[in-house]
Structure formats: C-alpha cells, structure tokens
mmCIF file of C-alpha atoms and ligand atoms in Angstrom:
data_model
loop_
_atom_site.group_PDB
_atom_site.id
_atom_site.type_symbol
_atom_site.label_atom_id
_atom_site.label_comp_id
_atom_site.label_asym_id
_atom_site.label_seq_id
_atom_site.Cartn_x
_atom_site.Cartn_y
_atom_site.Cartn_z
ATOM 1 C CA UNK A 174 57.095 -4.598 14.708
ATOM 2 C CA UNK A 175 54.806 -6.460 17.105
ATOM 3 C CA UNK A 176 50.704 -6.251 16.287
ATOM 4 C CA UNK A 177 50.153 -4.501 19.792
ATOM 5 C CA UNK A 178 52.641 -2.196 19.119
ATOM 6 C CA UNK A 179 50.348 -1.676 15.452
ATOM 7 C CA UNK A 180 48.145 -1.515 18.157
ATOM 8 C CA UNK A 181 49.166 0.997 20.034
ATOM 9 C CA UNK A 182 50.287 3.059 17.040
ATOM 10 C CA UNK A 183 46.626 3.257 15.366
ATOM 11 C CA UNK A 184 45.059 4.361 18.927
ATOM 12 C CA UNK A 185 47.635 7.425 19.659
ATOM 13 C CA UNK A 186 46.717 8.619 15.980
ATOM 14 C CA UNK A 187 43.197 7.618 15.774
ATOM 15 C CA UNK A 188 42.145 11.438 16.961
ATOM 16 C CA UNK A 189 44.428 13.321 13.811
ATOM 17 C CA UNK A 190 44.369 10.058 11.668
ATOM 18 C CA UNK A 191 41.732 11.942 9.150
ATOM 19 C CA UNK A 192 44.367 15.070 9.140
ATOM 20 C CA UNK A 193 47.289 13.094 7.685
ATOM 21 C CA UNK A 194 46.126 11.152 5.489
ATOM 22 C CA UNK A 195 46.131 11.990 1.454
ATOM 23 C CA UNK A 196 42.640 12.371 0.699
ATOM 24 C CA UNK A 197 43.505 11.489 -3.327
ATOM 25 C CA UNK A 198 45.184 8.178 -2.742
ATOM 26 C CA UNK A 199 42.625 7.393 -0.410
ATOM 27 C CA UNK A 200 39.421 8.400 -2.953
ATOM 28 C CA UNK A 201 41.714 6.361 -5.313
ATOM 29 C CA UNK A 202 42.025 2.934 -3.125
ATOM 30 C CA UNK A 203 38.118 3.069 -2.885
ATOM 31 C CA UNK A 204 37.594 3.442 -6.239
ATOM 32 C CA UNK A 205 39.519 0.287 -7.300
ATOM 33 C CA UNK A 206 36.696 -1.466 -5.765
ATOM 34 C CA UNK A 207 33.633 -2.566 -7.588
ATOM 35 C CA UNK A 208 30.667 -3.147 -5.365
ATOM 36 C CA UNK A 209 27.368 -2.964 -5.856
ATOM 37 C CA UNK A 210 24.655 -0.796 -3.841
ATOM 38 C CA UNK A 211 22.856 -3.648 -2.430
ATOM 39 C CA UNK A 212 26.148 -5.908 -1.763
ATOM 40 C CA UNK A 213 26.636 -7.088 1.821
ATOM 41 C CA UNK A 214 29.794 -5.637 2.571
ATOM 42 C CA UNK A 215 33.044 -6.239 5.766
ATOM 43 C CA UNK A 216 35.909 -3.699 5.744
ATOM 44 C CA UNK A 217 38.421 -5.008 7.585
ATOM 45 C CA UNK A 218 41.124 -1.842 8.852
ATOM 46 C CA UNK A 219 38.694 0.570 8.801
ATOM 47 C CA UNK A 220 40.589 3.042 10.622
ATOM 48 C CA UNK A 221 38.178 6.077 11.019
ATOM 49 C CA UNK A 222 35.770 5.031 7.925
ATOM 50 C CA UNK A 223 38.439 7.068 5.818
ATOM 51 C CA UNK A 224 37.716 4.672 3.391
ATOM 52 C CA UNK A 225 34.207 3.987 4.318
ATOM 53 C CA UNK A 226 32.569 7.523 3.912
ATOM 54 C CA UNK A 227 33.002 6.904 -0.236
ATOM 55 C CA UNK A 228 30.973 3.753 0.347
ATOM 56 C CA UNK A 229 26.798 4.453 0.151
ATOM 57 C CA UNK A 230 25.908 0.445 1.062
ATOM 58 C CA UNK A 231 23.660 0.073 3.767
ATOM 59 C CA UNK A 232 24.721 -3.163 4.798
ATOM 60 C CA UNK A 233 28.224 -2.376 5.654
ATOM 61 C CA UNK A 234 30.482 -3.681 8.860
ATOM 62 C CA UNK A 235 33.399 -1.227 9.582
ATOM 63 C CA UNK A 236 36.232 -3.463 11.667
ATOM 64 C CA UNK A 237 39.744 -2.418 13.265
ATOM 65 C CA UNK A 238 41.605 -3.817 15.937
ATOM 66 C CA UNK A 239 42.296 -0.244 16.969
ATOM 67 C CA UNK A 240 39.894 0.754 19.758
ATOM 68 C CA UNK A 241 40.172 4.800 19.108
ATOM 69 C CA UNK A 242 40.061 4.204 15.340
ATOM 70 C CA UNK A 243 36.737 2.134 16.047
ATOM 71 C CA UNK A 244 35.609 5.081 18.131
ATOM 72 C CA UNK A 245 35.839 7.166 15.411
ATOM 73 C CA UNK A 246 34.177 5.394 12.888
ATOM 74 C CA UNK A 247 31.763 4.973 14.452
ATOM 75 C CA UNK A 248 31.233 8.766 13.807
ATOM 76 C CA UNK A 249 30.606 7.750 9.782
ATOM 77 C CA UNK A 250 29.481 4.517 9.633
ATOM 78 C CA UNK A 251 26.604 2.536 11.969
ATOM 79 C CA UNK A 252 28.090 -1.331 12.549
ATOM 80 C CA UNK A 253 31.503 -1.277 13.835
ATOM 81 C CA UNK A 254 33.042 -4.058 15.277
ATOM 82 C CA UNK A 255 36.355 -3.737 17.446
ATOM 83 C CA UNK A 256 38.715 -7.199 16.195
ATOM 84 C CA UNK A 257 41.459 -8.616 14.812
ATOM 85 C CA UNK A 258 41.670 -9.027 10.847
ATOM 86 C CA UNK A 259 42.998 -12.541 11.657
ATOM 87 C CA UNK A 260 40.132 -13.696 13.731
ATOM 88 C CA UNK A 261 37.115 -12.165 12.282
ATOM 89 C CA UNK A 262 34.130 -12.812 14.514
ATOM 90 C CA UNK A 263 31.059 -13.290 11.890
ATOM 91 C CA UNK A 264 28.948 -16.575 11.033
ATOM 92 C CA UNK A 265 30.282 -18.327 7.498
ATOM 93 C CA UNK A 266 29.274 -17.380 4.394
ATOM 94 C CA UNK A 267 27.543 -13.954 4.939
ATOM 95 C CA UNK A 268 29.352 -11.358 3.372
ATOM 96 C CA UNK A 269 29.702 -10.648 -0.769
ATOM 97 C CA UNK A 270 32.862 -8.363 -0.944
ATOM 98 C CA UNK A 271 35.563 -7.729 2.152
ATOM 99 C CA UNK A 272 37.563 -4.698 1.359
ATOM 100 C CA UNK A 273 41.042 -4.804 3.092
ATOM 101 C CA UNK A 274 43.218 -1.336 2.108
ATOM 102 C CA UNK A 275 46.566 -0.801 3.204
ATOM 103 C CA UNK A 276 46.082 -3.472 6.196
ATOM 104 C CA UNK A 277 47.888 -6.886 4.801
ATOM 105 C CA UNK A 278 51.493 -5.177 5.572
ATOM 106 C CA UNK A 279 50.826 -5.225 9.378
ATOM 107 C CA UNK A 280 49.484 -8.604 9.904
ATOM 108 C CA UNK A 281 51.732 -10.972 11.333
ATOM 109 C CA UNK A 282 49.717 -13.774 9.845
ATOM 110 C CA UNK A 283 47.865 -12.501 6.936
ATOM 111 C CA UNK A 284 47.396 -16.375 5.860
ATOM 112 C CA UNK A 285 45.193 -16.331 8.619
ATOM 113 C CA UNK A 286 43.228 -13.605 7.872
ATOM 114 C CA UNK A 287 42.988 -14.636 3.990
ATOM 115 C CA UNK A 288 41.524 -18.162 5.374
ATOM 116 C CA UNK A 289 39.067 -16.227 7.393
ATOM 117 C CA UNK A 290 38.056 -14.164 4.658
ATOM 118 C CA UNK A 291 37.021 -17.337 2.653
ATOM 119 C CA UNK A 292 35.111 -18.647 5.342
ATOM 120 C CA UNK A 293 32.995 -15.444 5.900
ATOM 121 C CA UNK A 294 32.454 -14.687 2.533
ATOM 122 C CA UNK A 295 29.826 -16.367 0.236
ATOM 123 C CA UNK A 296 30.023 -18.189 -2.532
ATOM 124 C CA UNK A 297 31.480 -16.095 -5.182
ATOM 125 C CA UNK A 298 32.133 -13.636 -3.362
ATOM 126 C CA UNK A 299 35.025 -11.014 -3.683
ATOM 127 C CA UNK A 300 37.883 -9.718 -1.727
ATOM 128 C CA UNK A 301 39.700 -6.600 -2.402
ATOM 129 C CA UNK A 302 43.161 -5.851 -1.175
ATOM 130 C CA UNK A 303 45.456 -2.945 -1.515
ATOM 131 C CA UNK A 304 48.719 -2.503 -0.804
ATOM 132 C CA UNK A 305 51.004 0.485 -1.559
ATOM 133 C CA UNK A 306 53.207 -0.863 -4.614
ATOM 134 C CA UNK A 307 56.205 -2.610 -2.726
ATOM 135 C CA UNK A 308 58.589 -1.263 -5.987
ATOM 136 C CA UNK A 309 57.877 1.784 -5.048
ATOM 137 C CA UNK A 310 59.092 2.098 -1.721
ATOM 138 C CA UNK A 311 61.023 5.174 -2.653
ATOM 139 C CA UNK A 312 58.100 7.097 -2.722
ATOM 140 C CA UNK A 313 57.334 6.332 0.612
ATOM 141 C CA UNK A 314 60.985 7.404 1.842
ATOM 142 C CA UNK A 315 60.474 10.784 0.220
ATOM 143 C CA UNK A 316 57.435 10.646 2.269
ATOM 144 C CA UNK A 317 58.942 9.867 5.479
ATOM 145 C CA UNK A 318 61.869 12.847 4.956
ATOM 146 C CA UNK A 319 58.894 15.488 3.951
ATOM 147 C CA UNK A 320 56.974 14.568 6.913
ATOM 148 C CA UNK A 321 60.354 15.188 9.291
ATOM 149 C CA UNK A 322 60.876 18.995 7.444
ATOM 150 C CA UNK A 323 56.904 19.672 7.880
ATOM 151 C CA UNK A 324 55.467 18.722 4.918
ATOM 152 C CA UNK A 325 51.518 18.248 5.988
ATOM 153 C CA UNK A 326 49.441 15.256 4.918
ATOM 154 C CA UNK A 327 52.521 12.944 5.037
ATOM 155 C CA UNK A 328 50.880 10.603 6.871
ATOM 156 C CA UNK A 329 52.378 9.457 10.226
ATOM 157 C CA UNK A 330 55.304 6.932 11.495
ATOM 158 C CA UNK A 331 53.644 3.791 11.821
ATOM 159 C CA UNK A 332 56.803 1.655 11.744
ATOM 160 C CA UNK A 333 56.262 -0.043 8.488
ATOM 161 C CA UNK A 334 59.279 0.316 6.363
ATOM 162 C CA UNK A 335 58.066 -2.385 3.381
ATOM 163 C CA UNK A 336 54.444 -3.492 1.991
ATOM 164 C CA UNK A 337 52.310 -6.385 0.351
ATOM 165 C CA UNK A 338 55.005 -9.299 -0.860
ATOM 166 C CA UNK A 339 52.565 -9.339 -4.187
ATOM 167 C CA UNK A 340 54.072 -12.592 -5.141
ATOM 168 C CA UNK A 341 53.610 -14.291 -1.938
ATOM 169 C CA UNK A 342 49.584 -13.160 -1.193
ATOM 170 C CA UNK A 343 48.984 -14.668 -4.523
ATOM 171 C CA UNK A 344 50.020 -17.508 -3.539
ATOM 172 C CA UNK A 345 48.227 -17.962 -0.429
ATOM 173 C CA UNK A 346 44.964 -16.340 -2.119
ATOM 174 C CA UNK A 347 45.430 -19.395 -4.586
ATOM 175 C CA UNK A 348 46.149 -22.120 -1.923
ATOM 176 C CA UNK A 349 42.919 -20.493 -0.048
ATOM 177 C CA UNK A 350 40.337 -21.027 -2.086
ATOM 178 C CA UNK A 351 40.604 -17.856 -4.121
ATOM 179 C CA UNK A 352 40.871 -17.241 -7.774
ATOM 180 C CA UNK A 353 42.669 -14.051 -8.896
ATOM 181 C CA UNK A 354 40.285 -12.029 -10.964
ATOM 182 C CA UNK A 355 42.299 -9.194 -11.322
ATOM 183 C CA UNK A 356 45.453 -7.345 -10.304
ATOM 184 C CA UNK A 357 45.716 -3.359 -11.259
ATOM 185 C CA UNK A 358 47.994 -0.476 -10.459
ATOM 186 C CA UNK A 359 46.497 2.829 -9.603
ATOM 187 C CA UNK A 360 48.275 6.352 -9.139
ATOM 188 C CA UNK A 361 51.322 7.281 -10.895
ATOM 189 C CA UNK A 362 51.039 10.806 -9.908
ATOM 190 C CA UNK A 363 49.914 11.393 -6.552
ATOM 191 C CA UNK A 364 48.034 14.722 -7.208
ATOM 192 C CA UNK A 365 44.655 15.079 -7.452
ATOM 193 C CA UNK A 366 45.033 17.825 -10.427
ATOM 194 C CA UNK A 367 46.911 14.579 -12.583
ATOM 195 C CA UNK A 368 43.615 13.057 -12.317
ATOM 196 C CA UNK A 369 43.614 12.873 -16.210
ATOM 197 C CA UNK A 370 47.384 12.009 -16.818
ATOM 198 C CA UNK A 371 46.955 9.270 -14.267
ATOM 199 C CA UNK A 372 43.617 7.985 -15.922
ATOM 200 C CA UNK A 373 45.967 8.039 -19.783
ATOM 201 C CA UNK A 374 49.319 6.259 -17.700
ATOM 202 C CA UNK A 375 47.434 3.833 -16.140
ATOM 203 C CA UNK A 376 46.726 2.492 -19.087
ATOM 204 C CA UNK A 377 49.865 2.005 -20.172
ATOM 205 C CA UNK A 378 53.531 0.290 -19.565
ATOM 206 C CA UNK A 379 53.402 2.823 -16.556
ATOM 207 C CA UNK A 380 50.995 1.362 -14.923
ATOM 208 C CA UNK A 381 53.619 -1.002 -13.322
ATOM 209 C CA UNK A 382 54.616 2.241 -11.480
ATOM 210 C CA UNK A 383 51.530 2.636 -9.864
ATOM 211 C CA UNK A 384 51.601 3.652 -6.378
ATOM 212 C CA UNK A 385 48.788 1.736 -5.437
ATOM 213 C CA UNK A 386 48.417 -1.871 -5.799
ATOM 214 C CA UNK A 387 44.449 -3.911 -5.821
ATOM 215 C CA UNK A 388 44.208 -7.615 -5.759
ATOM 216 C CA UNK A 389 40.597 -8.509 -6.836
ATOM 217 C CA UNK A 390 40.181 -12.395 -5.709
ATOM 218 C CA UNK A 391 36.521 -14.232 -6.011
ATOM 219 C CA UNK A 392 36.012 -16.980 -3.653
ATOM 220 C CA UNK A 393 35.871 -20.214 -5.481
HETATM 221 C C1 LIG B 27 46.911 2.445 7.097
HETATM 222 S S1 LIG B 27 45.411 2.289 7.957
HETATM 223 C C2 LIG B 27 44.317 2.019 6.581
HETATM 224 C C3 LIG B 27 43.012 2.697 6.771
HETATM 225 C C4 LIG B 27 42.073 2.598 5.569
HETATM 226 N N1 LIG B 27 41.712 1.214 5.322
HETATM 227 C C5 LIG B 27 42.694 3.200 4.343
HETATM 228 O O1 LIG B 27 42.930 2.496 3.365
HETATM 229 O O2 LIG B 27 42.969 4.396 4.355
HETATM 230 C C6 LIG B 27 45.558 0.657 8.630
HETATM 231 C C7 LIG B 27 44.431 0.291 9.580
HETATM 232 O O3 LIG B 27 44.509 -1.118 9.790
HETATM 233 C C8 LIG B 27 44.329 -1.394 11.156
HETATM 234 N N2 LIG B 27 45.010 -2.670 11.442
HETATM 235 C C9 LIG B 27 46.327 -2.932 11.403
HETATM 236 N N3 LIG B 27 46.561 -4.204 11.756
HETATM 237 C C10 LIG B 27 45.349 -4.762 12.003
HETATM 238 C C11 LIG B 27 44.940 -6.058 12.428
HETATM 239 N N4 LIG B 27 45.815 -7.033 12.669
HETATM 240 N N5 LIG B 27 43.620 -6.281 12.567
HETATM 241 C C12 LIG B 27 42.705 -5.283 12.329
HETATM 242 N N6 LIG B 27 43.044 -4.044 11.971
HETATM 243 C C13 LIG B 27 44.361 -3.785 11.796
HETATM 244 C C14 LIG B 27 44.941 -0.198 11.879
HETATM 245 O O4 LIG B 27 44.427 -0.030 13.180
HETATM 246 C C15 LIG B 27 44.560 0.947 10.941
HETATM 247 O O5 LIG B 27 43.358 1.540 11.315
#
C-alpha cells in the first residue's frame, strides 16, 4: 500500500484509535525500552501518545505523519510535530533515544528513516524499534477474523498484511552507523493476567515466539 494511503488510514482512525488498540501489548512495547528520566527523547509514529502516556520525560517530541493522530496527541503530550519518519525535521545530533513502535512495516523507505535517525541522534545514542514478530503472522490473521465476527480491541484494517523483515533492518542498522545492542522477544501470551507466565517464557526457548519484537541499536 501507498504511504498516503497509510496516510489516510491513520487520520479516519485517529478519533477511535485509543479504543482498538490492546492496552497490554502496548504497556508491553513501552516497556522494552530503557530510557532514562532526564534522556532527550523523539518518538517517531506516535499515533495518539498511546505509547507516550507510559513515558514521564520532560523532554519528549511526539511525531506522526498522521495529522488527526497528531491532533490527538497533542491531548497527552506537549511537543508534537506533524512529519514524515523518513524526513525528520530536527538539527543533528540532539536527541539520546528515538523510539519507533510498530512504524518500520509502513515505510516505504525505512533506510531512509534509519539514516535520519543516525543523524539526529547523538553520539551514543539509542534507537528502539518494534515490530510485531513477522513468524508470527498467524496471530495477526486470527486477529483480523475476530475483528470481522466483533471481537473488540482487535485493532483496525490498516492494510498491512506482513511486518519488520528482522534480517534485513539489521542489516541496514549495521551499514548505518548502528551497532546492535540487543534484540528481545516480548509477549507469548497476549493477556494481561499471563503477566507472570510471560515474564517465566520469555526467558526461555519460547521467547522466539514472542509476539513482539525490539531492536535496541546505539549509534556508533
Ligand atoms: C500502528 S501505529 C503505532 C502507534 C504507537 N507507536 C504504538 O506502538 O502503539 C503506527 C503509527 O505510525 C504512523 N506512521 C505510519 N507511517 C508513517 C510514516 N511514514 N511517517 C510517520 N508516521 C508514520 C501512523 O500514522 C500511526 O500513527
């Protein structure tokens, strides 16, 4: 699918978005990240601060290239900034950590928006992307057929039918100027009340089955 029609997508749902989503996976995805109180933070796909609510920083930039979704956050968080994840409009080198959840699967040229990353991000500095685990694309089908009988929270038809090619973003993190700290699978059972189960599987072979997939890469 073409990014306007992303586009286009994000602003029809923007008013409901918070409705749909699954609060657990969500509190999940933000809690892959490790940032620190005083860290100078972008979120890139911030939708309607979903994400960003968790987050207690102070210095924080909220970003979408969805107009209504900006409009919304703007209801939780204070700096938005309407744009493109490719073409990130911010002077070099003054962020520490850009947190990018379930965004790199729409981008037409997520190389782009890796390479922009780098350049706004300061030395050392970290970015975070998530993806929903690519092998488990079943889960997402049994998604998409509980949403048609009624199921709530099933999130909404946004066209995307696969994620994050893991293999591939490696690669262009590593050709970027990005070393990969750390790679971790998160949420083998997508219920909050499995809280504990999920904290035992994830340590284990299971983990591979994680719904949720976090690359941590530091800027070299
Ligand atoms: C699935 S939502 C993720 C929201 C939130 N980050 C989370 O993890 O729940 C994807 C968001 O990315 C935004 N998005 C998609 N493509 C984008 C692009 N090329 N540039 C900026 N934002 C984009 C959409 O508008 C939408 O708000």
């Amino acid at each position: 699918m073409k990014t306007n029609e992303y586009q286009k997508r994000f602003d029809g749902i923007a008013e409901t978005f918070d409705d749909v989503i699954h609060f657990y996976t969500a509190q999940k995805r933000y809690e892959s990240f490790d940032v620190r109180s005083d860290d100078i933070l972008l979120e890139v796909g911030s939708a309607t601060g979903n994400i960003t609510k968790f987050i207690q920083n102070k210095d924080l930039i909220c970003s979408d290239f969805s107009f209504e979704m900006c409009k919304k956050a703007k209801e939780k968080a204070t700096e938005v900034v309407c744009c493109s994840a490719e073409y990130l409009p911010f002077r070099n080198a003054v962020f520490d950590k850009i947190i990018c959840t379930e965004v790199i699967y729409y981008l037409s040229n997520p190389e782009l928006f890796i390479k922009n990353s780098n350049n706004v991000l300061k030395e050392n500095g970290t970015l975070f992307i998530t993806s929903t685990n690519q092998e488990m694309v079943f889960v997402h089908k049994i998604r998409n057929f509980l949403r048609k009988i009624g199921v709530s929270k099933m999130y909404f038809d946004d066209g995307v039918r696969s994620f994050m090619d893991e293999k591939r973003v490696k690669l262009i993190l590593q050709s970027n100027g990005f070393n990969i700290e750390k790679i971790s699978k998160r949420v083998i059972l997508p219920f909050k009340s499995m809280e504990k189960a999920n904290k035992i599987l994830e340590k284990t072979f299971s983990e591979k089955f994680g719904l949720i997939v976090t690359i941590k890469a530091a800027k070299l």
